[in-house]
Amino acid sequence: VSAPSCSPKGFPKLKNDTFLRAARGEETEYTPVWCMRQAGRYLPEFRETRAAQDFFATCRSPKVCCELTLQPLRRFPLDAAIIFSDILVVPQALGMDVVMTPGKGPTFPEPLKEVEDLLKLRQKVDVTAELGYVFQAITLTRHSLEGKVPLIGFSGAPWTLMSYMIEGGGSTTMAKAKSWLYRHPDASHRLLRLLTDVIIDYLVGQVAAGAQALQLFESHAGHLGPEQFQVFALPYIRDIARGVKSKLKSEALPLVPMIVFAKDAHYALADLARAGYEVVGLDWTIRPQDARAQIGKDVTLQGNLDPCALYAPKEKIGELVKKMLEGFGTQRYIANLGHGLYPDMSPEHVGAFVEAVHAHSRHMNKH
C-alpha cells in the first residue's frame, strides 16, 4: 500500500529556504548549517523531555518527537530541522523486536541467525499502518515549525539496517552480517530488496506527510570494502533514489532534494555522486578538496567537521570552521559535522559552530 497521495495542505509558508537552495545547487547568501543528532542528549531540555519514557515509546509519540525536533531550533539559528526518530523503526515495521538497552544501545532480542529467519519478516509492509506515527510526527512538526526552516525526513539504508538485524545490535566488526554476504549472497539480496521496497514507501510517505528533504543513512558503509559496497550497498542506494523520485512524480508530490550519507565510504564517492542524490554527505576522514575533486561540480556536498572538534575552545572551533569553508567553498555546500553530536558536548560549543559557519561564509561571499 503506498502512502496517501493527498499531501496535507495549509502548511505555513517557508521563511528560510537557504538549506533547500544549497541542496539544489542554487546560490546562497551564506552557507546553511545543521547537525546530525541536533535533537539529542547534549541538551538538558532533551534529557528532561525524554527522562520518563522508553526510547521507542518516544519515537511513537508524535507530540514528543515534535518537541524534541524543535528544541535545538529554539537555541541555535540552524537552517534545517530533522525529525526526531530512529533508523530502526524500519526493522520494527518488518516485525522485529528492538529494545533500547541503557548503556548498550539498540538490541534485537531475536536477531536473524539463519536464512530461514527471513520468513519471519513481513513480506508486504503497509507503511501507513506500521509507521504512521512517524508521518504524524512530521505533519505536526511541519506545522509547529511555522515555516522557520525546512524539515528533513530520513531512513537508514538497506545494508546498515541488515547489519543491525543480523548482529542484533552494534558491533565493531559486523562479522555476522558480513558472513551472510559471503555465505548467503542470494538471501542477502532478498533481504536488501525487501528493505529497499519498504524504505521507498517510507520515504515517499514522509514527503506526503510534509518532509521537505530526505537523508539516507548508510552508517555502516565503512565495514564494507569497495567490492562488497558495489554489490550489496550501492545498487540499493541507487534504487531508493530512483524509486522515491518516480513515486513522488506519480503521486504528484513535491520532488524534494535527497542526501546520501555513507560513512567511511570515500572509496565510493565518485559512484555516490552519480547515484541520483542532490547531496552527498561526508564524514570527517576526507579533505574537502579531495571530496570536491571526486564528486565534481554538479552535486552539493554536506559535512564534515570532526564532531570531536566541538570539544575545542570556541575560538578554535571558529578557526576550524573557516578552514573547512575555505576547503569546500561557500556554494553548493551545506555545513554539518562528519557524524552526530555526542551526549557530553556543550550546547555553547554547538552554538559557536553554527554561528561560525554563518559569519565566515557571509564574510567570504562578500570578499
Coordinates of C-alpha atoms in Angstrom, one line a residue:
V1 CA 0.0 0.0 0.0
S2 CA 1.5 3.3 -1.0
A3 CA 1.5 6.5 1.1
P4 CA -1.6 8.7 0.9
S5 CA -1.4 10.7 -2.3
C6 CA -3.1 13.8 -0.9
S7 CA -0.4 15.9 0.7
P8 CA -1.7 17.7 3.8
K9 CA -2.4 21.3 2.7
G10 CA -2.1 24.5 4.6
F11 CA 1.5 24.3 5.8
P12 CA 3.0 27.6 6.9
K13 CA 5.0 29.5 4.3
L14 CA 8.7 28.7 4.4
K15 CA 10.7 31.8 5.6
N16 CA 14.3 30.4 5.3
D17 CA 14.9 28.2 2.3
T18 CA 18.7 28.5 2.3
F19 CA 19.3 24.8 3.0
L20 CA 17.0 23.8 0.2
R21 CA 18.6 26.2 -2.3
A22 CA 22.1 24.9 -1.4
A23 CA 20.8 21.3 -1.8
R24 CA 19.5 22.1 -5.3
G25 CA 22.8 23.9 -6.2
E26 CA 21.3 27.4 -6.3
E27 CA 23.2 30.4 -5.0
T28 CA 23.0 31.2 -1.3
E29 CA 23.9 34.4 0.7
Y30 CA 25.6 32.2 3.3
T31 CA 26.4 28.5 3.8
P32 CA 23.5 26.8 5.6
V33 CA 24.2 24.5 8.5
W34 CA 22.5 21.8 10.6
C35 CA 23.9 19.0 12.8
M36 CA 23.3 15.3 12.7
R37 CA 21.8 14.3 16.1
Q38 CA 21.0 18.0 16.7
A39 CA 17.9 16.8 18.7
G40 CA 19.8 15.0 21.3
R41 CA 21.1 14.2 24.7
Y42 CA 23.6 17.0 24.8
L43 CA 20.6 19.3 25.5
P44 CA 19.4 19.3 29.1
E45 CA 15.9 20.0 27.9
F46 CA 16.1 16.9 25.7
R47 CA 17.1 14.8 28.7
E48 CA 14.2 16.3 30.7
T49 CA 11.6 15.6 28.0
R50 CA 12.9 12.1 27.4
A51 CA 13.6 11.1 31.0
A52 CA 10.4 9.2 31.8
Q53 CA 9.9 7.4 28.6
D54 CA 11.2 4.3 26.8
F55 CA 13.2 5.3 23.7
F56 CA 10.9 3.7 21.1
A57 CA 7.8 4.8 23.0
T58 CA 9.2 8.3 22.5
C59 CA 9.6 7.6 18.8
R60 CA 5.9 6.5 18.7
S61 CA 4.7 9.7 20.3
P62 CA 4.2 12.4 17.6
K63 CA 3.9 15.2 20.2
V64 CA 7.2 14.3 22.0
C65 CA 9.0 13.8 18.6
C66 CA 7.8 17.3 17.6
E67 CA 9.0 18.8 20.8
L68 CA 12.5 17.2 20.6
T69 CA 12.8 18.2 16.9
L70 CA 12.1 21.9 17.8
Q71 CA 14.3 22.1 20.9
P72 CA 17.7 22.8 19.1
L73 CA 16.0 25.4 16.9
R74 CA 15.0 27.4 20.0
R75 CA 18.6 27.6 20.9
F76 CA 20.5 27.9 17.6
P77 CA 19.9 29.6 14.3
L78 CA 20.1 26.2 12.4
D79 CA 19.0 26.2 8.8
A80 CA 17.1 22.9 8.9
A81 CA 15.3 20.6 11.3
I82 CA 15.5 16.8 11.2
I83 CA 12.6 14.8 12.5
F84 CA 13.4 13.0 15.8
S85 CA 13.1 9.3 15.1
D86 CA 15.4 6.3 14.7
I87 CA 16.5 4.2 11.7
L88 CA 15.5 1.0 13.5
V89 CA 11.8 1.7 13.2
V90 CA 12.0 0.0 9.7
P91 CA 13.1 -3.4 11.1
Q92 CA 10.2 -2.9 13.6
A93 CA 7.8 -2.4 10.7
L94 CA 9.1 -5.7 9.3
G95 CA 8.0 -7.4 12.6
M96 CA 11.3 -7.5 14.5
D97 CA 11.6 -6.6 18.2
V98 CA 14.1 -3.8 19.1
V99 CA 14.7 -2.6 22.6
M100 CA 16.9 0.3 23.8
T101 CA 19.2 -1.1 26.4
P102 CA 20.7 1.5 28.7
G103 CA 24.5 1.7 28.3
K104 CA 24.4 -0.7 25.3
G105 CA 22.1 1.0 22.8
P106 CA 19.6 -0.7 20.5
T107 CA 19.3 -4.5 20.9
F108 CA 17.4 -7.1 18.9
P109 CA 16.4 -9.9 21.3
E110 CA 15.9 -12.3 18.3
P111 CA 18.3 -11.3 15.5
L112 CA 18.3 -13.0 12.1
K113 CA 20.5 -16.1 12.5
E114 CA 19.6 -18.4 9.7
V115 CA 18.3 -17.8 6.2
E116 CA 15.0 -19.4 7.3
D117 CA 14.6 -16.5 9.7
L118 CA 13.8 -14.2 6.7
L119 CA 10.4 -16.0 6.6
K120 CA 9.5 -14.5 9.9
L121 CA 9.7 -11.0 8.4
R122 CA 6.6 -9.3 7.0
Q123 CA 6.9 -9.6 3.2
K124 CA 4.4 -6.8 2.5
V125 CA 4.5 -3.8 4.7
D126 CA 1.8 -1.2 4.8
V127 CA 3.9 1.7 5.9
T128 CA 1.0 3.9 6.9
A129 CA -0.2 1.2 9.3
E130 CA 3.2 0.4 10.7
L131 CA 5.0 3.7 10.6
G132 CA 2.1 6.2 10.5
Y133 CA 3.3 7.6 13.8
V134 CA 6.4 9.0 12.1
F135 CA 4.2 10.6 9.4
Q136 CA 2.0 12.1 12.1
A137 CA 5.1 13.5 13.9
I138 CA 6.3 15.0 10.6
T139 CA 3.0 16.7 9.8
L140 CA 2.7 18.1 13.4
T141 CA 6.3 19.3 13.4
R142 CA 6.0 20.9 9.9
H143 CA 3.0 22.9 11.3
S144 CA 4.8 23.7 14.6
L145 CA 7.9 24.9 12.8
E146 CA 5.8 27.8 11.5
G147 CA 7.9 27.9 8.3
K148 CA 11.1 28.8 10.3
V149 CA 13.3 26.3 8.4
P150 CA 12.7 23.1 6.3
L151 CA 12.1 19.7 7.8
I152 CA 14.3 16.8 6.9
G153 CA 13.0 13.2 6.9
F154 CA 15.3 10.2 6.9
S155 CA 15.8 6.4 6.8
G156 CA 18.6 4.0 7.3
A157 CA 19.9 2.4 4.1
P158 CA 19.4 -1.3 3.4
W159 CA 22.9 -2.6 4.3
T160 CA 23.1 -0.6 7.5
L161 CA 19.6 -2.0 8.6
M162 CA 20.5 -5.5 7.5
S163 CA 23.7 -5.4 9.6
Y164 CA 21.8 -4.4 12.7
M165 CA 19.1 -7.1 12.1
I166 CA 21.7 -9.8 11.9
E167 CA 24.2 -8.6 14.5
G168 CA 21.4 -7.9 17.0
G169 CA 22.9 -4.5 17.9
G170 CA 26.1 -2.5 17.4
S171 CA 29.3 -4.3 16.5
T172 CA 32.9 -3.4 15.9
T173 CA 33.4 -5.9 13.1
M174 CA 30.0 -6.7 11.7
A175 CA 31.3 -10.2 11.2
K176 CA 27.9 -11.9 11.5
A177 CA 26.3 -9.6 9.0
K178 CA 29.3 -9.7 6.6
S179 CA 29.4 -13.5 6.8
W180 CA 25.9 -13.5 5.2
L181 CA 27.2 -11.6 2.3
Y182 CA 29.9 -14.2 1.7
R183 CA 27.9 -17.4 2.7
H184 CA 24.4 -16.4 1.6
P185 CA 24.6 -13.8 -1.1
D186 CA 21.1 -14.7 -2.6
A187 CA 19.4 -14.5 0.8
S188 CA 21.3 -11.2 1.5
H189 CA 19.9 -9.8 -1.8
R190 CA 16.4 -10.9 -0.9
L191 CA 16.6 -9.1 2.5
L192 CA 18.2 -6.0 0.9
R193 CA 15.4 -5.9 -1.7
L194 CA 12.7 -6.3 0.9
L195 CA 14.3 -3.4 2.9
T196 CA 14.6 -1.3 -0.2
D197 CA 10.9 -1.6 -1.1
V198 CA 9.8 -0.6 2.4
I199 CA 12.3 2.3 2.6
I200 CA 11.0 3.7 -0.7
D201 CA 7.4 3.7 0.5
Y202 CA 8.5 5.0 3.9
L203 CA 10.4 8.0 2.4
V204 CA 7.6 8.8 0.0
G205 CA 5.2 8.7 2.9
Q206 CA 7.4 11.2 4.8
V207 CA 7.2 13.6 1.9
A208 CA 3.4 13.2 1.7
A209 CA 3.4 14.0 5.5
G210 CA 5.4 17.2 5.0
A211 CA 9.1 16.4 4.8
Q212 CA 10.9 18.9 2.6
A213 CA 14.2 16.9 2.1
L214 CA 15.3 13.3 2.8
Q215 CA 18.5 11.8 4.1
L216 CA 19.6 8.2 3.7
F217 CA 22.0 7.0 6.3
E218 CA 24.4 4.3 5.2
S219 CA 26.1 4.4 8.6
H220 CA 27.9 1.1 8.3
A221 CA 29.4 1.6 4.8
G222 CA 32.9 1.6 6.4
H223 CA 32.6 -2.1 7.3
L224 CA 32.4 -3.0 3.5
G225 CA 35.3 -2.9 1.1
P226 CA 34.8 -1.4 -2.4
E227 CA 33.8 -4.7 -3.9
Q228 CA 31.1 -5.5 -1.4
F229 CA 29.8 -2.0 -1.4
Q230 CA 29.4 -2.2 -5.2
V231 CA 27.4 -5.4 -4.9
F232 CA 25.4 -5.1 -1.6
A233 CA 25.1 -1.4 -0.9
L234 CA 25.3 0.9 -4.0
P235 CA 22.7 -0.8 -6.2
Y236 CA 20.1 -0.4 -3.4
I237 CA 21.1 3.2 -2.6
R238 CA 20.6 3.9 -6.4
D239 CA 17.2 2.1 -6.4
I240 CA 16.0 4.1 -3.5
A241 CA 16.7 7.5 -5.2
R242 CA 15.1 6.3 -8.4
G243 CA 12.1 4.6 -6.7
V244 CA 11.4 7.6 -4.4
K245 CA 11.6 10.1 -7.3
S246 CA 9.3 8.1 -9.6
K247 CA 6.7 7.6 -6.9
L248 CA 6.8 11.2 -5.9
K249 CA 6.1 12.1 -9.5
S250 CA 3.4 9.6 -10.0
E251 CA 1.7 10.7 -6.7
A252 CA 2.0 14.4 -7.7
L253 CA 4.1 15.1 -4.5
P254 CA 7.0 17.6 -4.4
L255 CA 10.3 16.3 -5.7
V256 CA 12.4 17.0 -2.6
P257 CA 16.2 17.1 -2.5
M258 CA 17.8 13.8 -1.3
I259 CA 21.0 13.4 0.6
V260 CA 23.1 10.2 0.9
F261 CA 25.5 9.9 3.8
A262 CA 27.7 6.8 3.5
K263 CA 30.1 6.9 6.5
D264 CA 33.7 5.9 5.8
A265 CA 32.9 5.2 2.1
H266 CA 35.4 7.6 0.5
Y267 CA 36.3 4.7 -1.9
A268 CA 32.8 5.1 -3.4
L269 CA 32.4 8.9 -3.6
A270 CA 32.5 9.1 -7.4
D271 CA 29.8 6.4 -7.5
L272 CA 27.7 8.1 -4.8
A273 CA 27.9 11.3 -6.8
R274 CA 26.2 9.5 -9.7
A275 CA 23.7 7.6 -7.6
G276 CA 20.8 10.1 -8.1
Y277 CA 21.1 12.2 -4.9
E278 CA 21.3 16.0 -5.0
V279 CA 23.6 16.0 -1.9
V280 CA 26.5 13.7 -0.8
G281 CA 27.2 13.8 2.9
L282 CA 30.8 13.3 4.1
D283 CA 32.4 12.1 7.3
W284 CA 35.5 13.9 8.8
T285 CA 38.1 11.5 7.3
I286 CA 38.4 13.2 3.9
R287 CA 39.8 16.5 2.8
P288 CA 37.2 18.9 1.4
Q289 CA 39.3 19.5 -1.7
D290 CA 39.6 15.8 -2.4
A291 CA 35.9 15.2 -2.0
R292 CA 35.1 18.1 -4.3
A293 CA 37.6 16.7 -6.9
Q294 CA 35.9 13.2 -6.8
I295 CA 32.4 14.4 -6.8
G296 CA 32.6 17.2 -9.3
K297 CA 30.6 20.4 -9.5
D298 CA 27.0 19.1 -10.1
V299 CA 26.3 17.7 -6.6
T300 CA 26.1 19.6 -3.3
L301 CA 28.4 18.4 -0.5
Q302 CA 27.5 18.2 3.1
G303 CA 29.7 17.8 6.1
N304 CA 32.3 17.2 7.5
L305 CA 33.8 18.8 10.7
D306 CA 35.1 16.1 13.1
P307 CA 32.4 16.1 15.8
C308 CA 35.2 16.0 18.4
A309 CA 36.3 19.4 17.2
L310 CA 33.4 20.7 19.3
Y311 CA 35.4 19.8 22.4
A312 CA 37.9 22.5 21.4
P313 CA 37.8 26.1 22.8
K314 CA 35.2 28.3 21.0
E315 CA 37.9 30.4 19.1
K316 CA 39.5 27.2 17.9
I317 CA 36.1 26.0 16.6
G318 CA 35.8 29.2 14.6
E319 CA 39.2 28.6 13.0
L320 CA 38.4 25.0 12.1
V321 CA 35.1 26.1 10.5
K322 CA 36.9 28.8 8.5
K323 CA 39.4 26.3 7.2
M324 CA 36.6 23.9 6.3
L325 CA 34.7 26.6 4.4
E326 CA 37.8 27.5 2.5
G327 CA 38.2 23.9 1.5
F328 CA 34.7 23.4 0.3
G329 CA 33.8 26.9 -0.9
T330 CA 30.7 28.6 0.4
Q331 CA 28.4 27.5 -2.5
R332 CA 26.9 24.1 -3.4
Y333 CA 27.7 23.3 0.2
I334 CA 25.8 22.5 3.4
A335 CA 27.9 22.7 6.6
N336 CA 27.5 19.8 9.1
L337 CA 29.5 17.6 11.3
G338 CA 31.1 14.4 9.9
H339 CA 28.9 12.4 12.2
G340 CA 26.4 13.0 15.0
L341 CA 26.8 15.1 18.1
Y342 CA 27.9 13.3 21.3
P343 CA 25.9 13.4 24.5
D344 CA 28.6 15.1 26.5
M345 CA 29.1 18.1 24.1
S346 CA 28.5 21.6 25.3
P347 CA 25.5 23.4 23.8
E348 CA 27.5 26.6 23.8
H349 CA 30.1 25.0 21.5
V350 CA 27.4 23.7 19.2
G351 CA 26.2 27.3 19.0
A352 CA 29.7 28.5 18.3
F353 CA 29.9 26.1 15.4
V354 CA 26.6 27.3 13.9
E355 CA 27.4 30.9 14.3
A356 CA 31.0 30.5 12.8
V357 CA 29.5 28.9 9.7
H358 CA 27.2 31.8 9.1
A359 CA 29.7 34.5 10.0
H360 CA 32.6 33.2 8.0
S361 CA 30.6 32.2 4.9
R362 CA 28.9 35.6 4.8
H363 CA 32.3 37.3 5.0
M364 CA 33.8 35.0 2.3
N365 CA 30.8 35.7 0.0
K366 CA 31.3 39.4 0.3
H367 CA 35.0 39.3 -0.4

